[in-house]
Tab-separated table of C-alpha atoms in Angstrom:
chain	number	residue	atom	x	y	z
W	1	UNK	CA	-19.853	10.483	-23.076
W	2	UNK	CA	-22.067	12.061	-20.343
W	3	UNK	CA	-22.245	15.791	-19.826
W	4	UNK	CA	-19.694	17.922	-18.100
W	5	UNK	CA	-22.003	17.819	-14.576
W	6	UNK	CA	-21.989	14.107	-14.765
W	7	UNK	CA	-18.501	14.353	-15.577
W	8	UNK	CA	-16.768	16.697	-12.483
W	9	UNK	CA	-18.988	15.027	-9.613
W	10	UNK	CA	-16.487	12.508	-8.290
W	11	UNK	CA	-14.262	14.886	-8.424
W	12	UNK	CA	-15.513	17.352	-5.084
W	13	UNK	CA	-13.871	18.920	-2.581
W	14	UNK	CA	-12.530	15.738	-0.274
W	15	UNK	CA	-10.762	14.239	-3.576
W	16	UNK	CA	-8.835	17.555	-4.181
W	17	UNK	CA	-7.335	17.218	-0.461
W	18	UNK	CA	-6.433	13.632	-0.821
W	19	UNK	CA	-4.365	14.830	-4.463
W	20	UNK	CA	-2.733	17.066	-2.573
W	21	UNK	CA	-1.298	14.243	-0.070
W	22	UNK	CA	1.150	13.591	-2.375
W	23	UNK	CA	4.829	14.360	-1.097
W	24	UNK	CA	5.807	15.395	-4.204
W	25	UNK	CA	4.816	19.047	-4.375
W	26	UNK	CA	2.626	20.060	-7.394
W	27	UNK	CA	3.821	22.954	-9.565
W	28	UNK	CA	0.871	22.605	-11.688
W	29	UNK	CA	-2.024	22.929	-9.272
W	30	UNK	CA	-4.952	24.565	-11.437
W	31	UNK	CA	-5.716	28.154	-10.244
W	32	UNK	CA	-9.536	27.410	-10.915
W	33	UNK	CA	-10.642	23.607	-10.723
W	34	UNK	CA	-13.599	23.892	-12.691
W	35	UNK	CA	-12.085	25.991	-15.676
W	36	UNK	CA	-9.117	22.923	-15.190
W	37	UNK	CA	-11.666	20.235	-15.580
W	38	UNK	CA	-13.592	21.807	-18.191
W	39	UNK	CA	-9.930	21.603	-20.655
W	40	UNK	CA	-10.003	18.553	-19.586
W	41	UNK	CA	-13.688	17.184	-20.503
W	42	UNK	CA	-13.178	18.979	-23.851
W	43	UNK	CA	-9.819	16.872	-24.601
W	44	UNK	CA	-11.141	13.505	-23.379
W	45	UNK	CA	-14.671	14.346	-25.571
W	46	UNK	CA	-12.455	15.260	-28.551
W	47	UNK	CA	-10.250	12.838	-28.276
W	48	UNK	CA	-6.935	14.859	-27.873
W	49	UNK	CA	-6.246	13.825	-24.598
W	50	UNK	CA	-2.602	12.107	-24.584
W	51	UNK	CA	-1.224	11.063	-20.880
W	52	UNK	CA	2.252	12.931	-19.731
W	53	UNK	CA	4.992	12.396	-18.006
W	54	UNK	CA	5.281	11.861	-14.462
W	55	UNK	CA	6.111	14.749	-12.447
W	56	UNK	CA	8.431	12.380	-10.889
W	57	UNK	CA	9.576	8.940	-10.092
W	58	UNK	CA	9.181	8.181	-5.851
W	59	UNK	CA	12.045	5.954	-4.794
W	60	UNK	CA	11.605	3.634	-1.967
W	61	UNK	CA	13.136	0.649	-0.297
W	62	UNK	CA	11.509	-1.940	-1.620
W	63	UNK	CA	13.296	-5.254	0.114
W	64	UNK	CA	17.317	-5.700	1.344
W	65	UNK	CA	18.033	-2.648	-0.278
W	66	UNK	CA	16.315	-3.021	-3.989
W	67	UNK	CA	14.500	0.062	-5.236
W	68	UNK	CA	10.425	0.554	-6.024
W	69	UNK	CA	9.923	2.805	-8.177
W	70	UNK	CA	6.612	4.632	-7.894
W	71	UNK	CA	5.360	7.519	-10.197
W	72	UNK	CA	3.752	10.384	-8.841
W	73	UNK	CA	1.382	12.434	-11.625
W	74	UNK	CA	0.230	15.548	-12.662
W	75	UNK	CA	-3.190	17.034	-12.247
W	76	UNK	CA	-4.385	15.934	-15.470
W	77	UNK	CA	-3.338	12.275	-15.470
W	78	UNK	CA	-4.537	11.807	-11.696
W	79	UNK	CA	-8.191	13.174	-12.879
W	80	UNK	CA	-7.919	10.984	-16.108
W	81	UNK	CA	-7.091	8.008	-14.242
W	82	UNK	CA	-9.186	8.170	-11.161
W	83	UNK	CA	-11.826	9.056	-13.599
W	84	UNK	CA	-11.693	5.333	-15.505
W	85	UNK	CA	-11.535	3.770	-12.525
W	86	UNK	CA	-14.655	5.595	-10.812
W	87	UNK	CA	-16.739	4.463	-13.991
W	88	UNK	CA	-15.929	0.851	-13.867
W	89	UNK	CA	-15.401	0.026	-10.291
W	90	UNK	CA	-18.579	-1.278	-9.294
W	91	UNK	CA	-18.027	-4.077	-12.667
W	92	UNK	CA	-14.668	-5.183	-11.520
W	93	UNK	CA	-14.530	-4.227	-7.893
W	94	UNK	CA	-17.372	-6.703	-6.298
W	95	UNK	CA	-16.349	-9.787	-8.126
W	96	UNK	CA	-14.504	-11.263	-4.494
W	97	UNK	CA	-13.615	-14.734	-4.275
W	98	UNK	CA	-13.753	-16.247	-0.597
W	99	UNK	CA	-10.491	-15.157	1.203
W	100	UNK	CA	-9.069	-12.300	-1.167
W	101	UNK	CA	-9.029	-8.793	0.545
W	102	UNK	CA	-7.760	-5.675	-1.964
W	103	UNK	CA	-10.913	-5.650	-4.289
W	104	UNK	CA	-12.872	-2.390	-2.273
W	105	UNK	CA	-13.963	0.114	-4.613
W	106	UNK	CA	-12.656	3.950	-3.994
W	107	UNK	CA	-15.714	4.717	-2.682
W	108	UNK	CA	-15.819	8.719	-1.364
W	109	UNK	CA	-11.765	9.965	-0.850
W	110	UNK	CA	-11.599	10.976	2.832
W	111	UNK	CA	-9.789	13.580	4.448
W	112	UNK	CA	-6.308	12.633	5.692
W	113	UNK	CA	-6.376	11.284	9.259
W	114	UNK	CA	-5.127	13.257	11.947
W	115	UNK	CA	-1.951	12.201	13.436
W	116	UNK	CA	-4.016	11.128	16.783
W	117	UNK	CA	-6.284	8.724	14.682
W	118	UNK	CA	-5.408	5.350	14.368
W	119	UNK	CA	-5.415	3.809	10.701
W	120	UNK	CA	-7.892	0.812	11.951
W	121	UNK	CA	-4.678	-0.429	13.761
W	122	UNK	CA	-2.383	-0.975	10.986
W	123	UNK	CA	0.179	0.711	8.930
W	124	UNK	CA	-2.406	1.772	6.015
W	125	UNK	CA	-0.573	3.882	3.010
W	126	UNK	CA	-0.572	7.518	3.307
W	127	UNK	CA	-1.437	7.315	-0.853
W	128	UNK	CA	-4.473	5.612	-0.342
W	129	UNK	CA	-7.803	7.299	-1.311
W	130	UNK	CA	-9.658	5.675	1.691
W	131	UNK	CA	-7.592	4.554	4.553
W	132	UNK	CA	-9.757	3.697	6.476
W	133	UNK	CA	-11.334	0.896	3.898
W	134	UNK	CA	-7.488	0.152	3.853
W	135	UNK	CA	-7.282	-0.467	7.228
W	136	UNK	CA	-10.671	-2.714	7.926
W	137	UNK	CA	-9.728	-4.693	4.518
W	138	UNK	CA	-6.584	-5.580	6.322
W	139	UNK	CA	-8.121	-6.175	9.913
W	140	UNK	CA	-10.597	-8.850	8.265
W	141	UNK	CA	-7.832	-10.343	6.682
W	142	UNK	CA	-5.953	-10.722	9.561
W	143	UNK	CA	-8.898	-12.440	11.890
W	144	UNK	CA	-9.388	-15.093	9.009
W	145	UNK	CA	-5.705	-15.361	9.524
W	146	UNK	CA	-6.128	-16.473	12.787
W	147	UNK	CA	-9.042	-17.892	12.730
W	148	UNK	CA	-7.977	-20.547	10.469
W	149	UNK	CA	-5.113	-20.649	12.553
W	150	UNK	CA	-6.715	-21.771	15.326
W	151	UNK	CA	-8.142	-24.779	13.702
W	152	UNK	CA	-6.826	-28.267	14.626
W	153	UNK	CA	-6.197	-29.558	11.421
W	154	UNK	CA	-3.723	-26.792	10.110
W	155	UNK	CA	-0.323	-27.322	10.893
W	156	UNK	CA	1.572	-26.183	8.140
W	157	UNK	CA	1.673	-22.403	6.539
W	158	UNK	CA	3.054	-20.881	3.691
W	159	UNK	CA	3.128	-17.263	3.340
W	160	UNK	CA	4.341	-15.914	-0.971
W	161	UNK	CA	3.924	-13.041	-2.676
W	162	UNK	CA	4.331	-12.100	-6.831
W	163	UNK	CA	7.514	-11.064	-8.103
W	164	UNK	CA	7.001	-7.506	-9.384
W	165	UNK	CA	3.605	-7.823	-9.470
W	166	UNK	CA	2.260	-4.273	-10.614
W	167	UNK	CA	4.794	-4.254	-13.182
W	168	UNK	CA	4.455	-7.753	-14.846
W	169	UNK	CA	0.708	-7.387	-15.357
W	170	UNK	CA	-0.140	-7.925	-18.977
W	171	UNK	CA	-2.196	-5.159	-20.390
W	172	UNK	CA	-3.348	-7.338	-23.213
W	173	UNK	CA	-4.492	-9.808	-20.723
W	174	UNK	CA	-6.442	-7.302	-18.508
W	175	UNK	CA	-7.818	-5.145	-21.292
W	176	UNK	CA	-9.404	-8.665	-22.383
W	177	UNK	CA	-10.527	-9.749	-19.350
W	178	UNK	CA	-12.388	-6.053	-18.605
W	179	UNK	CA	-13.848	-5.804	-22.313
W	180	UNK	CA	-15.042	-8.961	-21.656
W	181	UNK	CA	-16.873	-7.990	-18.676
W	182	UNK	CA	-17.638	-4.225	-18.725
W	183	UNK	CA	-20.768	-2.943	-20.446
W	184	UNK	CA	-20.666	-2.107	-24.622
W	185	UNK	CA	-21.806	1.346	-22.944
W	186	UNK	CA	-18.475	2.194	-21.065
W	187	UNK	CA	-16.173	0.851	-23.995
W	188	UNK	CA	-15.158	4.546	-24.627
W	189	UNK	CA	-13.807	4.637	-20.760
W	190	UNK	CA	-11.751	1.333	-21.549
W	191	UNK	CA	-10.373	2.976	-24.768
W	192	UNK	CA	-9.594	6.274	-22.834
W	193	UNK	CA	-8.075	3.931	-19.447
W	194	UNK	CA	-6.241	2.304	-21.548
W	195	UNK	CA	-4.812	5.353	-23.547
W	196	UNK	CA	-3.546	6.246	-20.020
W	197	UNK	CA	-2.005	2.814	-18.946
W	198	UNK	CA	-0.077	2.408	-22.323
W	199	UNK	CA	1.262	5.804	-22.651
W	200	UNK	CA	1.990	7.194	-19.098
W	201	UNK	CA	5.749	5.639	-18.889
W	202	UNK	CA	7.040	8.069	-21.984
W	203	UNK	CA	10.090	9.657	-20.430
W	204	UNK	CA	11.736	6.080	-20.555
W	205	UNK	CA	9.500	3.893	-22.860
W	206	UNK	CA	9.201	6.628	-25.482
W	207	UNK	CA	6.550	6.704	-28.224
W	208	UNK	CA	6.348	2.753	-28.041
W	209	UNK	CA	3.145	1.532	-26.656
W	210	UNK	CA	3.157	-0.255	-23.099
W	211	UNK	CA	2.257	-4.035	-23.614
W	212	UNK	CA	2.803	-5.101	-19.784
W	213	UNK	CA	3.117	-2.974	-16.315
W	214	UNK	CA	0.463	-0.732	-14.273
W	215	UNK	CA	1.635	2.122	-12.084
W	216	UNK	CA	2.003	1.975	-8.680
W	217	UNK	CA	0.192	5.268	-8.652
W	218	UNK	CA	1.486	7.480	-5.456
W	219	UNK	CA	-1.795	8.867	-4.742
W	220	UNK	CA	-4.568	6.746	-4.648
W	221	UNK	CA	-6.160	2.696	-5.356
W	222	UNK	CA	-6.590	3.056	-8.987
W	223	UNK	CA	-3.904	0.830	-9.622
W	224	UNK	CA	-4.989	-2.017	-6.843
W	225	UNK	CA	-8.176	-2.220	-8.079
W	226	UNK	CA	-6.880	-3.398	-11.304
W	227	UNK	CA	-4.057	-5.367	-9.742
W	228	UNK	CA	-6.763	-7.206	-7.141
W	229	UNK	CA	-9.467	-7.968	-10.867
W	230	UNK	CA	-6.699	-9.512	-12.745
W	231	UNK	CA	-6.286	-12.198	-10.252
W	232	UNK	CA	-9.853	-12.864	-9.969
W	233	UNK	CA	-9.889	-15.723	-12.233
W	234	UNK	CA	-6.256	-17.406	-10.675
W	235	UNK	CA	-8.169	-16.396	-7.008
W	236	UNK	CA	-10.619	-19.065	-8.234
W	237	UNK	CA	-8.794	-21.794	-9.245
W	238	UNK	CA	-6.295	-21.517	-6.099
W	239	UNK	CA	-9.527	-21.711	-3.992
W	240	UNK	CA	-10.719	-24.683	-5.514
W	241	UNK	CA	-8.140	-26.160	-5.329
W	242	UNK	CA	-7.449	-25.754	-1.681
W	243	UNK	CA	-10.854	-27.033	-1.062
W	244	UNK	CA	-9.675	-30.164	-2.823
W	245	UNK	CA	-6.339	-30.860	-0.968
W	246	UNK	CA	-8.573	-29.717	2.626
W	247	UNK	CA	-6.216	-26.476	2.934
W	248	UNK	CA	-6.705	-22.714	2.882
W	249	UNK	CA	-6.220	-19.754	0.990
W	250	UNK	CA	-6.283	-16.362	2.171
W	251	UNK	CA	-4.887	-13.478	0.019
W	252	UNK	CA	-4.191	-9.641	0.548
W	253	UNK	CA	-3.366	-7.831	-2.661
W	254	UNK	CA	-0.128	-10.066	-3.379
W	255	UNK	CA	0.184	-11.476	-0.289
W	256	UNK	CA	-0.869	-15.011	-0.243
W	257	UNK	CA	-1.173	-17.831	2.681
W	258	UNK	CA	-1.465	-21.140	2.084
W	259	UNK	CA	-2.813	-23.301	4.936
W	260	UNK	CA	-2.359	-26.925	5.155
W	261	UNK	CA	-2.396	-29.986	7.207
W	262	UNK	CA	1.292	-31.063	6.558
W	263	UNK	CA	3.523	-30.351	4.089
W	264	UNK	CA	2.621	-32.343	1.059
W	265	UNK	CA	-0.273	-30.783	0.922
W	266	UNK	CA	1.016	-27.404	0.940
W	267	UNK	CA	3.674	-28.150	-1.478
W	268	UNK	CA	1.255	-29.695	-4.160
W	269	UNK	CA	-0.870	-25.893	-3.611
W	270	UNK	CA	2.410	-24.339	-4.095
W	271	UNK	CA	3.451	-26.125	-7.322
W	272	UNK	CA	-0.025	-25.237	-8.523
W	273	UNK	CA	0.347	-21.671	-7.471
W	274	UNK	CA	3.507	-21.659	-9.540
W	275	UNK	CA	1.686	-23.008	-12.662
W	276	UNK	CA	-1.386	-20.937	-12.775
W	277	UNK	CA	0.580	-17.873	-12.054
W	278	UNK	CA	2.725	-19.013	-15.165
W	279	UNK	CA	-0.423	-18.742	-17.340
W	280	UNK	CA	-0.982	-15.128	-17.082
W	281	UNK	CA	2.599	-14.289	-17.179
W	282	UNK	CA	3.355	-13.966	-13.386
W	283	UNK	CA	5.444	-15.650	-11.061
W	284	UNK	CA	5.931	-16.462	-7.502
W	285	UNK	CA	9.074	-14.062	-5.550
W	286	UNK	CA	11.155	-17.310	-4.633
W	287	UNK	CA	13.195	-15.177	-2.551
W	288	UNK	CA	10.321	-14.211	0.062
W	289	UNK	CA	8.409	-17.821	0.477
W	290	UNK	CA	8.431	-18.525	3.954
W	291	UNK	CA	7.518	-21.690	5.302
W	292	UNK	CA	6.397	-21.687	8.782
W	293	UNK	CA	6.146	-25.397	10.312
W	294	UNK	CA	4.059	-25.073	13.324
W	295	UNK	CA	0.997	-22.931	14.549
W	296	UNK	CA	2.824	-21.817	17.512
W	297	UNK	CA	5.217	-19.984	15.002
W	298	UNK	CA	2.827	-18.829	12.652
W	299	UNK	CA	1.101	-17.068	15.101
W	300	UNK	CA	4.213	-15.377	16.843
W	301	UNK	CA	4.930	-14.496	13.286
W	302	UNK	CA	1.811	-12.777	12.722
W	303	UNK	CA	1.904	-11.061	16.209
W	304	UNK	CA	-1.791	-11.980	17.044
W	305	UNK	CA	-1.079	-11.928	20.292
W	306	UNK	CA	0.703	-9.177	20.583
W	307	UNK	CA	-1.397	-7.421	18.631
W	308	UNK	CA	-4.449	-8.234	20.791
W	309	UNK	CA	-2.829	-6.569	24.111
W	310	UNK	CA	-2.693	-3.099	21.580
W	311	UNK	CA	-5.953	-3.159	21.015
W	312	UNK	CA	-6.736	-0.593	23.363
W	313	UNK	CA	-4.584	2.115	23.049
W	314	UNK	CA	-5.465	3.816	26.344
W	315	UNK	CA	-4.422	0.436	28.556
W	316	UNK	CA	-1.474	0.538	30.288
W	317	UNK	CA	-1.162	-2.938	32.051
W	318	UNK	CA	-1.927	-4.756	28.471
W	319	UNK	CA	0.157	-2.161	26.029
W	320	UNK	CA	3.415	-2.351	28.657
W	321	UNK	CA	3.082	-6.328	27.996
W	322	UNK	CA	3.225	-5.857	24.538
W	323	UNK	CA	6.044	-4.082	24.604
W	324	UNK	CA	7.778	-6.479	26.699
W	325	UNK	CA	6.376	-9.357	24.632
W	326	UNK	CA	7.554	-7.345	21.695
W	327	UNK	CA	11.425	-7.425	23.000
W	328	UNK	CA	11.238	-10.695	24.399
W	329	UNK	CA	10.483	-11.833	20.287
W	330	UNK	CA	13.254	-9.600	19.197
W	331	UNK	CA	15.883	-10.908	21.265
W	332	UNK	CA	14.618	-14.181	20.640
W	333	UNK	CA	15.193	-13.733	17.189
W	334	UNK	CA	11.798	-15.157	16.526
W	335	UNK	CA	10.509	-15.158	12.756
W	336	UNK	CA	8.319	-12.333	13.003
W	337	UNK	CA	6.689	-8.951	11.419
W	338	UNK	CA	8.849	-7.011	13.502
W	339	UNK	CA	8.788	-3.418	11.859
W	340	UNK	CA	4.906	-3.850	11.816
W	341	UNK	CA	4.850	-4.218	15.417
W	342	UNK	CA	6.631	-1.826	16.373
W	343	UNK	CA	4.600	0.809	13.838
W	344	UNK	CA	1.696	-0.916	15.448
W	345	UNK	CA	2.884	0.462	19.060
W	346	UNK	CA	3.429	3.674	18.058
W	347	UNK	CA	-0.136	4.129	17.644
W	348	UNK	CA	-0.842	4.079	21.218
W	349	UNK	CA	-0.356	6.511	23.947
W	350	UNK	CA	3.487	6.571	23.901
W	351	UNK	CA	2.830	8.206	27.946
W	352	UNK	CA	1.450	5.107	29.577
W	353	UNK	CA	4.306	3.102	28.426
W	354	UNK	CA	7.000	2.637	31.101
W	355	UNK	CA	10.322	5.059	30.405
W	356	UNK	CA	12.435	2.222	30.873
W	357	UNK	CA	10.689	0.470	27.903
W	358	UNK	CA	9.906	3.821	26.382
W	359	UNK	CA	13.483	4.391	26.308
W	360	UNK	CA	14.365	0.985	24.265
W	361	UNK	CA	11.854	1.822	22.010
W	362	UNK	CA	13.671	4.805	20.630
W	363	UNK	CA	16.482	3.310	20.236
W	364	UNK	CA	14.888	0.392	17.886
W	365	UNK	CA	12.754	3.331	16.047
W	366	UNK	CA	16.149	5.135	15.334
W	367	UNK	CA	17.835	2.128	13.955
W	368	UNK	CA	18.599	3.094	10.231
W	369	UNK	CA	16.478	0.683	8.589
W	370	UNK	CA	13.198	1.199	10.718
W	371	UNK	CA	13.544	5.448	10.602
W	372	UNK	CA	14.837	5.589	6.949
W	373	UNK	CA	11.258	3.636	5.742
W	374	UNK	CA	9.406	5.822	7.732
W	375	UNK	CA	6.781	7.829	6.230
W	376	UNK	CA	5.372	11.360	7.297
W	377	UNK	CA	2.353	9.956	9.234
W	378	UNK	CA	4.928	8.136	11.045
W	379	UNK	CA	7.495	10.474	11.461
W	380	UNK	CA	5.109	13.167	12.908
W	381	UNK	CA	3.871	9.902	15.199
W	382	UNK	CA	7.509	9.825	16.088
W	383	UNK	CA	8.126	13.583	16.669
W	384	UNK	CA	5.304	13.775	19.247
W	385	UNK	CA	6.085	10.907	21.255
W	386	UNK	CA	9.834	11.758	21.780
W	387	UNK	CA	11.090	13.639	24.930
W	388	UNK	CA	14.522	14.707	22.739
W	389	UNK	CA	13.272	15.772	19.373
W	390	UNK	CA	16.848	17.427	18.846
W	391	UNK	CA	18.015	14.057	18.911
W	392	UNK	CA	15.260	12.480	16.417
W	393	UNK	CA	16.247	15.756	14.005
W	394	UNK	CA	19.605	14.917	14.106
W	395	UNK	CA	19.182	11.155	12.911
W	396	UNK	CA	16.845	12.495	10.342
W	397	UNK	CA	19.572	14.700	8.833
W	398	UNK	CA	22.164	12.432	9.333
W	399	UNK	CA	20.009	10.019	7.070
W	400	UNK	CA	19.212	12.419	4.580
W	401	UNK	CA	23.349	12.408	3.831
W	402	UNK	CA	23.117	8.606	2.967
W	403	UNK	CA	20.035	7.742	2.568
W	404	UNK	CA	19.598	6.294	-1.560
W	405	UNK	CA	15.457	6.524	-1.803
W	406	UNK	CA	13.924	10.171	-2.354
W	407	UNK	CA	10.684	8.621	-0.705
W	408	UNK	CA	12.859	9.285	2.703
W	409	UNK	CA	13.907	12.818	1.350
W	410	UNK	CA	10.511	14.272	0.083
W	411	UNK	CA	8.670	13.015	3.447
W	412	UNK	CA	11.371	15.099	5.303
W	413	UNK	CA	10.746	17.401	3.562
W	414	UNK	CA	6.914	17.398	4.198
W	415	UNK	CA	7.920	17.064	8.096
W	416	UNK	CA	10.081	19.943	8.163
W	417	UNK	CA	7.482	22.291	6.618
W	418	UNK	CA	5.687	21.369	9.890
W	419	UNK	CA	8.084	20.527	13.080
W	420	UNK	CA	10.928	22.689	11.186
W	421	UNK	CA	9.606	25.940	9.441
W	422	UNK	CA	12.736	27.720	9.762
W	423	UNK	CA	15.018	25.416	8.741
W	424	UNK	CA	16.896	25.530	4.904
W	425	UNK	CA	15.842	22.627	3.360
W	426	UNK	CA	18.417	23.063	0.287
W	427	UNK	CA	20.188	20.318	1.680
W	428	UNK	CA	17.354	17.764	0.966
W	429	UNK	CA	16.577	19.588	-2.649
W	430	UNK	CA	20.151	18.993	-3.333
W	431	UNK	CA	19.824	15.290	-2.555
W	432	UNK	CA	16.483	15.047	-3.949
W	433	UNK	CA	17.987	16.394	-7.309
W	434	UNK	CA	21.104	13.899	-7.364
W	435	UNK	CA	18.625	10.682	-6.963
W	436	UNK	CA	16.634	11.726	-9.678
W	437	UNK	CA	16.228	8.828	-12.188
C-alpha cells in the first residue's frame, strides 16, 4: 500500500464539499480531516477496516409509484469507496465501446453549481461527483441520438432499459471480470473494494456476504463506473451485432436504443438483447420497452426540437416557442419525455417567457407528480422563478403530509434551511422518522 501522502491526495478540499451535498445530514463529520483519514489509512493498512451501516436508506419514486432505494454513507465508507474507485478508474473507465456513454472516470469532484448555472442543459444528479461530465456525457449521447435519427434508412426505434440493474449485478461476475483486467499491483484495492461491496448492506443482509447488488451510492459515480464496466463485454456483442443486421446501438448507463430499418430487424436485436443479458444474470424491464414506429415520433419523443429552441437561454422569440411547442405535445398527448422538458425550461430565464405561458407553467410544475420528484437544485430553480412563493410553500407542505419517499422530505428539508430559516421543520423530521425502512 502507498504511503499516507499518496494516500489522502484525492481526497482535497473540492471532494469534502461535494460529501457534504448529501441531503442526508452527517452526524459524524470528522472534527479534523486529516487526524480522520489517518484512522482510516491505519485500518485499511492493518486490515481492520470492516464497512458500516448506512446512515440511511434515501427513498425515491422510482416508476408508477415503486420505491428506489438508495443508501446514503458515512464518512468512512464514502472515503473507502471513492478511494477503490480512484485507484482503478483509469483500468476500467476508458474501455468505451462505440455508442455507450456512462464510462467517464471521476476525474477532480467540482464544487456544486450555482442555482444560475445550467447542468450542460439537462437534468444531471445533484449526487454526482462531476456534473458537469454528467451533463456533456448526456449531450453527446443525445446528438448521436439524432443524428442517427436523421438518417434515411432508420425507421424503426426501440428504446429498453435493465430491470433493477444496480441491484442484479453479480459481484462474482464483476470481481472476475476486474481481476482479470486490473494490475497484480492493485489486487489489495480489489480485496479492500470488494470488502466494501459485500459487506455494506448489514442492517438487512446481516453477517452473510453479498453475492449480487452494488449501491446506488447517494453521493457520487462510484457505483456507475462499475455498473457502465460490467456491460463492457455485452456493449460489444450488441454492437456487433447491430452492425450485422445494418441497425444501431446507442446506450446511456441502462438506457439502450436500438435503431433499425423496420421491425424485423429490431426485433431479432431485441431477442438478442434478451439473451446476452440472460448470460450475466440480467434482464430486460419488459414493462418500459417502448417501440416507436416512425422518425417523426421518435424525434417528438426525444424533444430534439424542442430542445434546440432552449438552447439559448437568454432568447425570448425561440424559448416562448418552446413553450408553446411544449403544450401543444402535452395536449396532444404525444409519446414524449415530458417531465424532462419541462425541467429543461426551467433552466432558462423564467422573465422572458410570456405570463400567460408563464402562468401554465406553474400550474404543470405544481402537479403532484412533477413537484413531489423534484430535487433541491430544482426546487430552489422553482422558488426563484415564482411570483407567489406562499403558494409554492404551501404545495410543498401539503406534499410533505402524503408524500411516501423521504427523498421529497430530506430535500425540503435542505430548501427550508435556505428559503425558510424560521420555519419548525419537526413536521418533516416526524415524517422523515415514520418512512424509515
Amino acid at each position: 500500500m502507498e504511503d499516507f501522502n499518496s494516500f489522502i491526495k484525492p481526497f482535497d478540499s473540492s471532494f469534502w464539499r461535494v460529501l457534504r451535498q448529501s441531503i442526508v445530514p452527517f452526524e459524524d463529520k470528522p472534527k479534523d480531516k486529516e487526524v480522520f483519514l489517518a484512522d482510516l489509512y491505519k485500518s485499511i493498512k492493518e486490515c481492520t477496516y470492516s464497512p458500516g451501516n448506512p446512515r440511511e436508506y434515501i427513498l425515491s419514486d422510482k416508476h408508477n409509484g415503486a420505491i428506489r432505494v438508495v443508501p446514503t454513507f458515512n464518512y468512512k465508507d464514502s472515503c473507502t469507496y471513492y478511494y477503490c474507485i480512484k485507484n482503478i478508474e483509469e483500468f476500467i473507465a476508458t474501455q468505451r465501446v462505440e455508442g455507450t456513454f456512462g464510462g467517464w472516470q471521476l476525474g477532480t469532484p467540482i464544487r456544486e453549481l450555482e442555482e444560475n448555472e445550467e447542468p450542460q442543459g439537462v437534468s444531471a444528479p445533484t449526487n454526482s461527483f462531476n456534473r458537469k461530465a454528467w451533463g456533456e456525457n448526456w449531450k453527446e449521447f443525445q446528438k448521436k441520438a439524432y443524428e442517427y435519427s436523421q438518417l434515411d434508412d432508420y425507421e424503426y426505434f426501440i428504446k429498453v432499459d435493465i430491470a433493477n440493474f444496480y441491484d442484479s449485478i453479480n459481484l462474482i461476475t464483476l470481481e472476475r471480470k476486474l481481476r482479470a483486467l486490473i494490475p497484480k499491483n492493485k489486487c489489495h484495492i480489489l480485496d479492500l473494494l470488494f470488502t466494501f461491496l459485500k459487506g455494506w448492506n448489514k442492517r438487512f443482509e446481516g453477517y452473510a456476504e453479498k453475492t449480487v447488488g452494488i449501491p446506488q451510492d447517494e453521493i457520487g459515480d462510484c457505483s456507475r463506473i462499475l455498473a457502465n464496466f460490467f456491460l463492457q463485454d455485452y456493449d460489444q456483442r450488441i454492437y456487433e451485432l447491430c452492425r450485422e443486421n445494418d441497425c444501431k446501438y446507442l446506450r446511456f448507463a441502462d438506457d439502450q436504443l436500438i435503431m433499425a430499418k423496420n421491425k424485423r430487424s429490431a426485433d431479432i436485436i431485441l431477442s438478442h438483447t434478451s439473451k446476452e443479458l440472460f448470460k450475466i444474470n440480467l434482464y430486460l424491464n419488459s414493462a418500459k420497452i417502448s417501440r416507436i414506429k416512425s422518425k417523426d415520433d421518435f424525434n417528438n419523443y426525444w424533444c430534439f426540437e424542442l430542445f434546440d429552441l432552449l438552447a439559448e437561454k437568454n432568447n425570448k422569440d425561440n424559448i416562448n416557442k418552446a413553450v408553446k411547442l411544449f403544450f401543444e405535445m402535452s395536449e396532444k398527448d404525444k409519446l414524449f419525455i415530458k417531465h424532462s422538458a419541462l425541467r429543461r425550461i426551467l433552466n432558462v430565464n423564467f422573465k422572458l417567457i410570456e405570463a400567460p405561458l408563464r402562468y401554465k407553467l406553474f400550474a404543470m410544475i405544481y402537479e403532484e407528480y412533477f413537484l413531489s420528484n423534484t430535487d433541491i437544485w430544482y426546487m430552489n430553480k422553482i422558488a426563484k422563478n415564482t411570483d407567489d412563493k406562499e403558494e409554492l410553500y404551501n404545495n410543498l407542505d401539503n406534499l410533505a403530509q402524503t408524500c411516501l419517499h423521504n427523498a421529497f422530505h430530506y430535500n425540503l428539508l435542505k430548501f427550508n434551511k435556505r428559503w425558510r430559516p424560521d420555519k419548525d421543520n419537526q413536521y418533516l423530521l416526524d415524517k422523515i422518522n415514520e418512512l424509515k425502512i
